[in-house]
Amino acid sequence: MRRAKIMADLVAGGRGHFAGAETTSLQALRGWQAAIGLAVGLGAVDANGWGRTHRWANPPRDPDLMDRLLRAVEPLVAAADPAAAADVLYEWLQNAGIRSPHANTFGRITQPSAALRPVIDELLGRHGRVHIVIQRRLVANDGLPLDATGWGVDDIPQLVWPCALPDHLRESTRPDQRILRAVVSMILVRMCSDAKDWVEAGAALGFPPDKSRNWTRYAFADKWDRKGDLLGAARHLEGHLAHQPSLSRFRHRGDVSGFGPSGLKEAQSPQCKDERGNWCPCRCEPTTSDSEGQDHVDVCAAK
């Protein structure tokens, strides 16, 4: 009855709500429609064969089927915000066996919807292919590039500091922690430059093209489930790079050659302060803001 009343109110022109946002009746109805398309396409609801082709040219006429469709997508539509709705959508994707969604994932399944768009953007910002996540990370809500952060390629070593990796990856052997550190460095290059792919990002660090491709493909393989860890490490580290005691100190890079992790034995590999390094991110406190919104960077204990 509740869902039937919601539909009746929307059809009558009442204001709607979708993933925590107030919408017009038309936006809400199209949002419900698009969400149903996703649920059916991803197998999140049993539609008794309806909707396989030309879904909305032949809408469901069985009231029980219609209620089942509405009930299936209600958790997404009624979510408190796009982040909570994206959690629901991601569960549908996982159950459908889709591990790395991209923009076309949704375009092939359902119709576009302004109400659903923030949910899809939120999900792609977390779980999309790595280059998509980085690209979305660098674009503001108005579509314009974010401003530079005060650091650049010359402030990134070929292998980031060991402490930049999460604790459980610092002694990793599969993939080797040196490869993981090199991949985090390439992520940082793509965050601060116009490198359009991993080959260009690796070239900026002095990595041969085949190494850049192979290391990123290996580190991001689904079987390791390391993508979130590596992106998180890069995001955490970017807040510290501009506060190194001396900038551009990694400009002069040595050659990287050889196979596997051994190819990185001569790479730039700054050590943690605890291992006699000159500076490391784990000795820096994050940026804070006072009550007037002014940023203050705490002094690094490693100076």
mmCIF file of N, CA and C in Angstrom, residues 43-116:
data_model
loop_
_atom_site.group_PDB
_atom_site.id
_atom_site.type_symbol
_atom_site.label_atom_id
_atom_site.label_comp_id
_atom_site.label_asym_id
_atom_site.label_seq_id
_atom_site.Cartn_x
_atom_site.Cartn_y
_atom_site.Cartn_z
ATOM 1 N N GLY A 43 19.718 -8.811 -12.325
ATOM 2 C CA GLY A 43 19.190 -10.011 -11.677
ATOM 3 C C GLY A 43 18.913 -9.832 -10.203
ATOM 4 N N ALA A 44 18.674 -8.593 -9.768
ATOM 5 C CA ALA A 44 18.401 -8.342 -8.354
ATOM 6 C C ALA A 44 16.953 -8.629 -7.982
ATOM 7 N N VAL A 45 16.127 -8.893 -8.979
ATOM 8 C CA VAL A 45 14.719 -9.195 -8.740
ATOM 9 C C VAL A 45 14.255 -10.192 -9.795
ATOM 10 N N ASP A 46 13.375 -11.101 -9.409
ATOM 11 C CA ASP A 46 12.795 -12.059 -10.337
ATOM 12 C C ASP A 46 11.620 -11.407 -11.045
ATOM 13 N N ALA A 47 11.779 -11.121 -12.310
ATOM 14 C CA ALA A 47 10.741 -10.426 -13.079
ATOM 15 C C ALA A 47 9.919 -11.373 -13.935
ATOM 16 N N ASN A 48 10.039 -12.666 -13.719
ATOM 17 C CA ASN A 48 9.261 -13.661 -14.474
ATOM 18 C C ASN A 48 9.417 -13.499 -15.987
ATOM 19 N N GLY A 49 10.621 -13.137 -16.410
ATOM 20 C CA GLY A 49 10.880 -13.013 -17.839
ATOM 21 C C GLY A 49 10.555 -11.665 -18.425
ATOM 22 N N TRP A 50 9.897 -10.791 -17.639
ATOM 23 C CA TRP A 50 9.578 -9.465 -18.178
ATOM 24 C C TRP A 50 10.840 -8.603 -18.243
ATOM 25 N N GLY A 51 10.918 -7.743 -19.240
ATOM 26 C CA GLY A 51 11.969 -6.743 -19.302
ATOM 27 C C GLY A 51 13.241 -7.178 -19.980
ATOM 28 N N ARG A 52 13.254 -8.348 -20.590
ATOM 29 C CA ARG A 52 14.486 -8.787 -21.256
ATOM 30 C C ARG A 52 14.796 -7.910 -22.467
ATOM 31 N N THR A 53 13.758 -7.525 -23.202
ATOM 32 C CA THR A 53 13.936 -6.629 -24.354
ATOM 33 C C THR A 53 12.799 -5.611 -24.372
ATOM 34 N N HIS A 54 13.090 -4.435 -24.887
ATOM 35 C CA HIS A 54 12.084 -3.379 -25.042
ATOM 36 C C HIS A 54 11.238 -3.239 -23.782
ATOM 37 N N ARG A 55 11.939 -3.037 -22.694
ATOM 38 C CA ARG A 55 11.328 -3.118 -21.369
ATOM 39 C C ARG A 55 10.125 -2.210 -21.208
ATOM 40 N N TRP A 56 10.272 -0.939 -21.573
ATOM 41 C CA TRP A 56 9.199 0.012 -21.284
ATOM 42 C C TRP A 56 8.232 0.207 -22.445
ATOM 43 N N ALA A 57 8.483 -0.474 -23.556
ATOM 44 C CA ALA A 57 7.483 -0.508 -24.619
ATOM 45 C C ALA A 57 6.348 -1.458 -24.238
ATOM 46 N N ASN A 58 6.658 -2.339 -23.287
ATOM 47 C CA ASN A 58 5.661 -3.309 -22.817
ATOM 48 C C ASN A 58 5.716 -3.363 -21.294
ATOM 49 N N PRO A 59 5.233 -2.321 -20.616
ATOM 50 C CA PRO A 59 5.346 -2.272 -19.149
ATOM 51 C C PRO A 59 4.571 -3.401 -18.483
ATOM 52 N N PRO A 60 4.978 -3.772 -17.279
ATOM 53 C CA PRO A 60 4.286 -4.873 -16.592
ATOM 54 C C PRO A 60 2.848 -4.491 -16.237
ATOM 55 N N ARG A 61 1.953 -5.442 -16.445
ATOM 56 C CA ARG A 61 0.536 -5.200 -16.135
ATOM 57 C C ARG A 61 0.052 -6.012 -14.945
ATOM 58 N N ASP A 62 0.867 -6.955 -14.514
ATOM 59 C CA ASP A 62 0.529 -7.749 -13.339
ATOM 60 C C ASP A 62 0.817 -6.922 -12.089
ATOM 61 N N PRO A 63 -0.187 -6.602 -11.261
ATOM 62 C CA PRO A 63 0.058 -5.761 -10.072
ATOM 63 C C PRO A 63 1.037 -6.393 -9.095
ATOM 64 N N ASP A 64 1.029 -7.735 -8.997
ATOM 65 C CA ASP A 64 1.983 -8.390 -8.090
ATOM 66 C C ASP A 64 3.416 -8.220 -8.586
ATOM 67 N N LEU A 65 3.620 -8.336 -9.891
ATOM 68 C CA LEU A 65 4.949 -8.135 -10.460
ATOM 69 C C LEU A 65 5.380 -6.684 -10.261
ATOM 70 N N MET A 66 4.471 -5.747 -10.487
ATOM 71 C CA MET A 66 4.818 -4.344 -10.324
ATOM 72 C C MET A 66 5.231 -4.052 -8.892
ATOM 73 N N ASP A 67 4.492 -4.609 -7.930
ATOM 74 C CA ASP A 67 4.847 -4.375 -6.530
ATOM 75 C C ASP A 67 6.190 -5.011 -6.197
ATOM 76 N N ARG A 68 6.456 -6.182 -6.788
ATOM 77 C CA ARG A 68 7.739 -6.843 -6.536
ATOM 78 C C ARG A 68 8.903 -6.013 -7.079
ATOM 79 N N LEU A 69 8.700 -5.404 -8.239
ATOM 80 C CA LEU A 69 9.743 -4.547 -8.807
ATOM 81 C C LEU A 69 9.979 -3.320 -7.931
ATOM 82 N N LEU A 70 8.896 -2.697 -7.493
ATOM 83 C CA LEU A 70 9.032 -1.516 -6.643
ATOM 84 C C LEU A 70 9.684 -1.868 -5.312
ATOM 85 N N ARG A 71 9.306 -3.008 -4.753
ATOM 86 C CA ARG A 71 9.876 -3.427 -3.467
ATOM 87 C C ARG A 71 11.367 -3.696 -3.594
ATOM 88 N N ALA A 72 11.805 -4.230 -4.736
ATOM 89 C CA ALA A 72 13.217 -4.562 -4.938
ATOM 90 C C ALA A 72 14.093 -3.313 -4.960
ATOM 91 N N VAL A 73 13.574 -2.230 -5.549
ATOM 92 C CA VAL A 73 14.408 -1.033 -5.697
ATOM 93 C C VAL A 73 14.165 -0.006 -4.597
ATOM 94 N N GLU A 74 13.181 -0.246 -3.753
ATOM 95 C CA GLU A 74 12.875 0.729 -2.708
ATOM 96 C C GLU A 74 14.066 1.033 -1.799
ATOM 97 N N PRO A 75 14.906 0.038 -1.400
ATOM 98 C CA PRO A 75 16.071 0.374 -0.561
ATOM 99 C C PRO A 75 17.007 1.385 -1.223
ATOM 100 N N LEU A 76 17.152 1.318 -2.546
ATOM 101 C CA LEU A 76 18.006 2.279 -3.246
ATOM 102 C C LEU A 76 17.336 3.650 -3.294
ATOM 103 N N VAL A 77 16.059 3.674 -3.686
ATOM 104 C CA VAL A 77 15.357 4.950 -3.827
ATOM 105 C C VAL A 77 15.215 5.659 -2.487
ATOM 106 N N ALA A 78 14.933 4.886 -1.430
ATOM 107 C CA ALA A 78 14.670 5.476 -0.113
ATOM 108 C C ALA A 78 15.928 5.682 0.711
ATOM 109 N N ALA A 79 17.095 5.408 0.144
ATOM 110 C CA ALA A 79 18.349 5.584 0.886
ATOM 111 C C ALA A 79 18.507 7.034 1.323
ATOM 112 N N ALA A 80 19.229 7.222 2.416
ATOM 113 C CA ALA A 80 19.363 8.565 2.997
ATOM 114 C C ALA A 80 20.164 9.513 2.124
ATOM 115 N N ASP A 81 21.085 8.990 1.329
ATOM 116 C CA ASP A 81 21.930 9.838 0.483
ATOM 117 C C ASP A 81 22.516 8.984 -0.640
ATOM 118 N N PRO A 82 23.183 9.604 -1.619
ATOM 119 C CA PRO A 82 23.753 8.822 -2.723
ATOM 120 C C PRO A 82 24.737 7.752 -2.270
ATOM 121 N N ALA A 83 25.476 8.018 -1.182
ATOM 122 C CA ALA A 83 26.444 7.019 -0.703
ATOM 123 C C ALA A 83 25.739 5.749 -0.249
ATOM 124 N N ALA A 84 24.651 5.892 0.506
ATOM 125 C CA ALA A 84 23.901 4.720 0.959
ATOM 126 C C ALA A 84 23.241 4.009 -0.218
ATOM 127 N N ALA A 85 22.736 4.783 -1.186
ATOM 128 C CA ALA A 85 22.139 4.173 -2.371
ATOM 129 C C ALA A 85 23.194 3.430 -3.189
ATOM 130 N N ALA A 86 24.409 3.986 -3.255
ATOM 131 C CA ALA A 86 25.489 3.324 -3.987
ATOM 132 C C ALA A 86 25.857 1.992 -3.336
ATOM 133 N N ASP A 87 25.725 1.901 -2.019
ATOM 134 C CA ASP A 87 25.983 0.624 -1.337
ATOM 135 C C ASP A 87 25.019 -0.442 -1.836
ATOM 136 N N VAL A 88 23.746 -0.071 -1.989
ATOM 137 C CA VAL A 88 22.745 -1.015 -2.492
ATOM 138 C C VAL A 88 23.077 -1.427 -3.920
ATOM 139 N N LEU A 89 23.401 -0.442 -4.759
ATOM 140 C CA LEU A 89 23.714 -0.732 -6.154
ATOM 141 C C LEU A 89 24.953 -1.600 -6.278
ATOM 142 N N TYR A 90 25.942 -1.353 -5.434
ATOM 143 C CA TYR A 90 27.168 -2.153 -5.499
ATOM 144 C C TYR A 90 26.886 -3.607 -5.126
ATOM 145 N N GLU A 91 25.991 -3.825 -4.181
ATOM 146 C CA GLU A 91 25.624 -5.209 -3.829
ATOM 147 C C GLU A 91 24.980 -5.906 -5.020
ATOM 148 N N TRP A 92 24.134 -5.203 -5.764
ATOM 149 C CA TRP A 92 23.553 -5.789 -6.975
ATOM 150 C C TRP A 92 24.648 -6.162 -7.969
ATOM 151 N N LEU A 93 25.620 -5.258 -8.161
ATOM 152 C CA LEU A 93 26.701 -5.529 -9.105
ATOM 153 C C LEU A 93 27.522 -6.737 -8.680
ATOM 154 N N GLN A 94 27.851 -6.814 -7.404
ATOM 155 C CA GLN A 94 28.628 -7.952 -6.912
ATOM 156 C C GLN A 94 27.892 -9.260 -7.141
ATOM 157 N N ASN A 95 26.607 -9.279 -6.835
ATOM 158 C CA ASN A 95 25.817 -10.494 -7.019
ATOM 159 C C ASN A 95 25.715 -10.878 -8.487
ATOM 160 N N ALA A 96 25.857 -9.869 -9.372
ATOM 161 C CA ALA A 96 25.826 -10.135 -10.815
ATOM 162 C C ALA A 96 27.206 -10.478 -11.361
ATOM 163 N N GLY A 97 28.236 -10.467 -10.477
ATOM 164 C CA GLY A 97 29.589 -10.812 -10.901
ATOM 165 C C GLY A 97 30.342 -9.685 -11.559
ATOM 166 N N ILE A 98 29.901 -8.441 -11.379
ATOM 167 C CA ILE A 98 30.578 -7.284 -11.975
ATOM 168 C C ILE A 98 31.465 -6.657 -10.913
ATOM 169 N N ARG A 99 32.773 -6.784 -11.074
ATOM 170 C CA ARG A 99 33.720 -6.297 -10.074
ATOM 171 C C ARG A 99 34.237 -4.898 -10.356
ATOM 172 N N SER A 100 34.320 -4.530 -11.641
ATOM 173 C CA SER A 100 34.878 -3.219 -12.010
ATOM 174 C C SER A 100 33.898 -2.493 -12.919
ATOM 175 N N PRO A 101 32.882 -1.856 -12.358
ATOM 176 C CA PRO A 101 31.896 -1.157 -13.195
ATOM 177 C C PRO A 101 32.488 0.080 -13.850
ATOM 178 N N HIS A 102 31.908 0.472 -14.962
ATOM 179 C CA HIS A 102 32.301 1.710 -15.635
ATOM 180 C C HIS A 102 31.037 2.367 -16.166
ATOM 181 N N ALA A 103 31.180 3.534 -16.753
ATOM 182 C CA ALA A 103 29.996 4.301 -17.155
ATOM 183 C C ALA A 103 29.090 3.504 -18.084
ATOM 184 N N ASN A 104 29.673 2.758 -19.016
ATOM 185 C CA ASN A 104 28.857 2.008 -19.969
ATOM 186 C C ASN A 104 28.137 0.828 -19.329
ATOM 187 N N THR A 105 28.595 0.409 -18.158
ATOM 188 C CA THR A 105 27.909 -0.679 -17.457
ATOM 189 C C THR A 105 26.439 -0.335 -17.278
ATOM 190 N N PHE A 106 26.161 0.894 -16.908
ATOM 191 C CA PHE A 106 24.795 1.295 -16.606
ATOM 192 C C PHE A 106 24.053 1.748 -17.860
ATOM 193 N N GLY A 107 24.768 2.357 -18.785
ATOM 194 C CA GLY A 107 24.132 2.798 -20.016
ATOM 195 C C GLY A 107 23.571 1.649 -20.830
ATOM 196 N N ARG A 108 24.196 0.488 -20.727
ATOM 197 C CA ARG A 108 23.720 -0.672 -21.478
ATOM 198 C C ARG A 108 22.509 -1.325 -20.822
ATOM 199 N N ILE A 109 22.323 -1.083 -19.528
ATOM 200 C CA ILE A 109 21.297 -1.802 -18.776
ATOM 201 C C ILE A 109 19.995 -1.032 -18.656
ATOM 202 N N THR A 110 20.084 0.274 -18.464
ATOM 203 C CA THR A 110 18.880 1.041 -18.168
ATOM 204 C C THR A 110 18.923 2.403 -18.831
ATOM 205 N N GLN A 111 17.809 3.110 -18.738
ATOM 206 C CA GLN A 111 17.714 4.443 -19.309
ATOM 207 C C GLN A 111 18.378 5.461 -18.396
ATOM 208 N N PRO A 112 18.866 6.576 -18.965
ATOM 209 C CA PRO A 112 19.482 7.612 -18.120
ATOM 210 C C PRO A 112 18.442 8.267 -17.220
ATOM 211 N N SER A 113 18.903 8.721 -16.072
ATOM 212 C CA SER A 113 18.009 9.358 -15.111
ATOM 213 C C SER A 113 18.792 10.382 -14.310
ATOM 214 N N ALA A 114 18.278 11.615 -14.252
ATOM 215 C CA ALA A 114 18.948 12.651 -13.469
ATOM 216 C C ALA A 114 18.958 12.307 -11.994
ATOM 217 N N ALA A 115 17.907 11.654 -11.514
ATOM 218 C CA ALA A 115 17.838 11.300 -10.089
ATOM 219 C C ALA A 115 18.838 10.207 -9.740
ATOM 220 N N LEU A 116 19.064 9.279 -10.680
ATOM 221 C CA LEU A 116 19.977 8.161 -10.424
ATOM 222 C C LEU A 116 21.432 8.537 -10.648
#
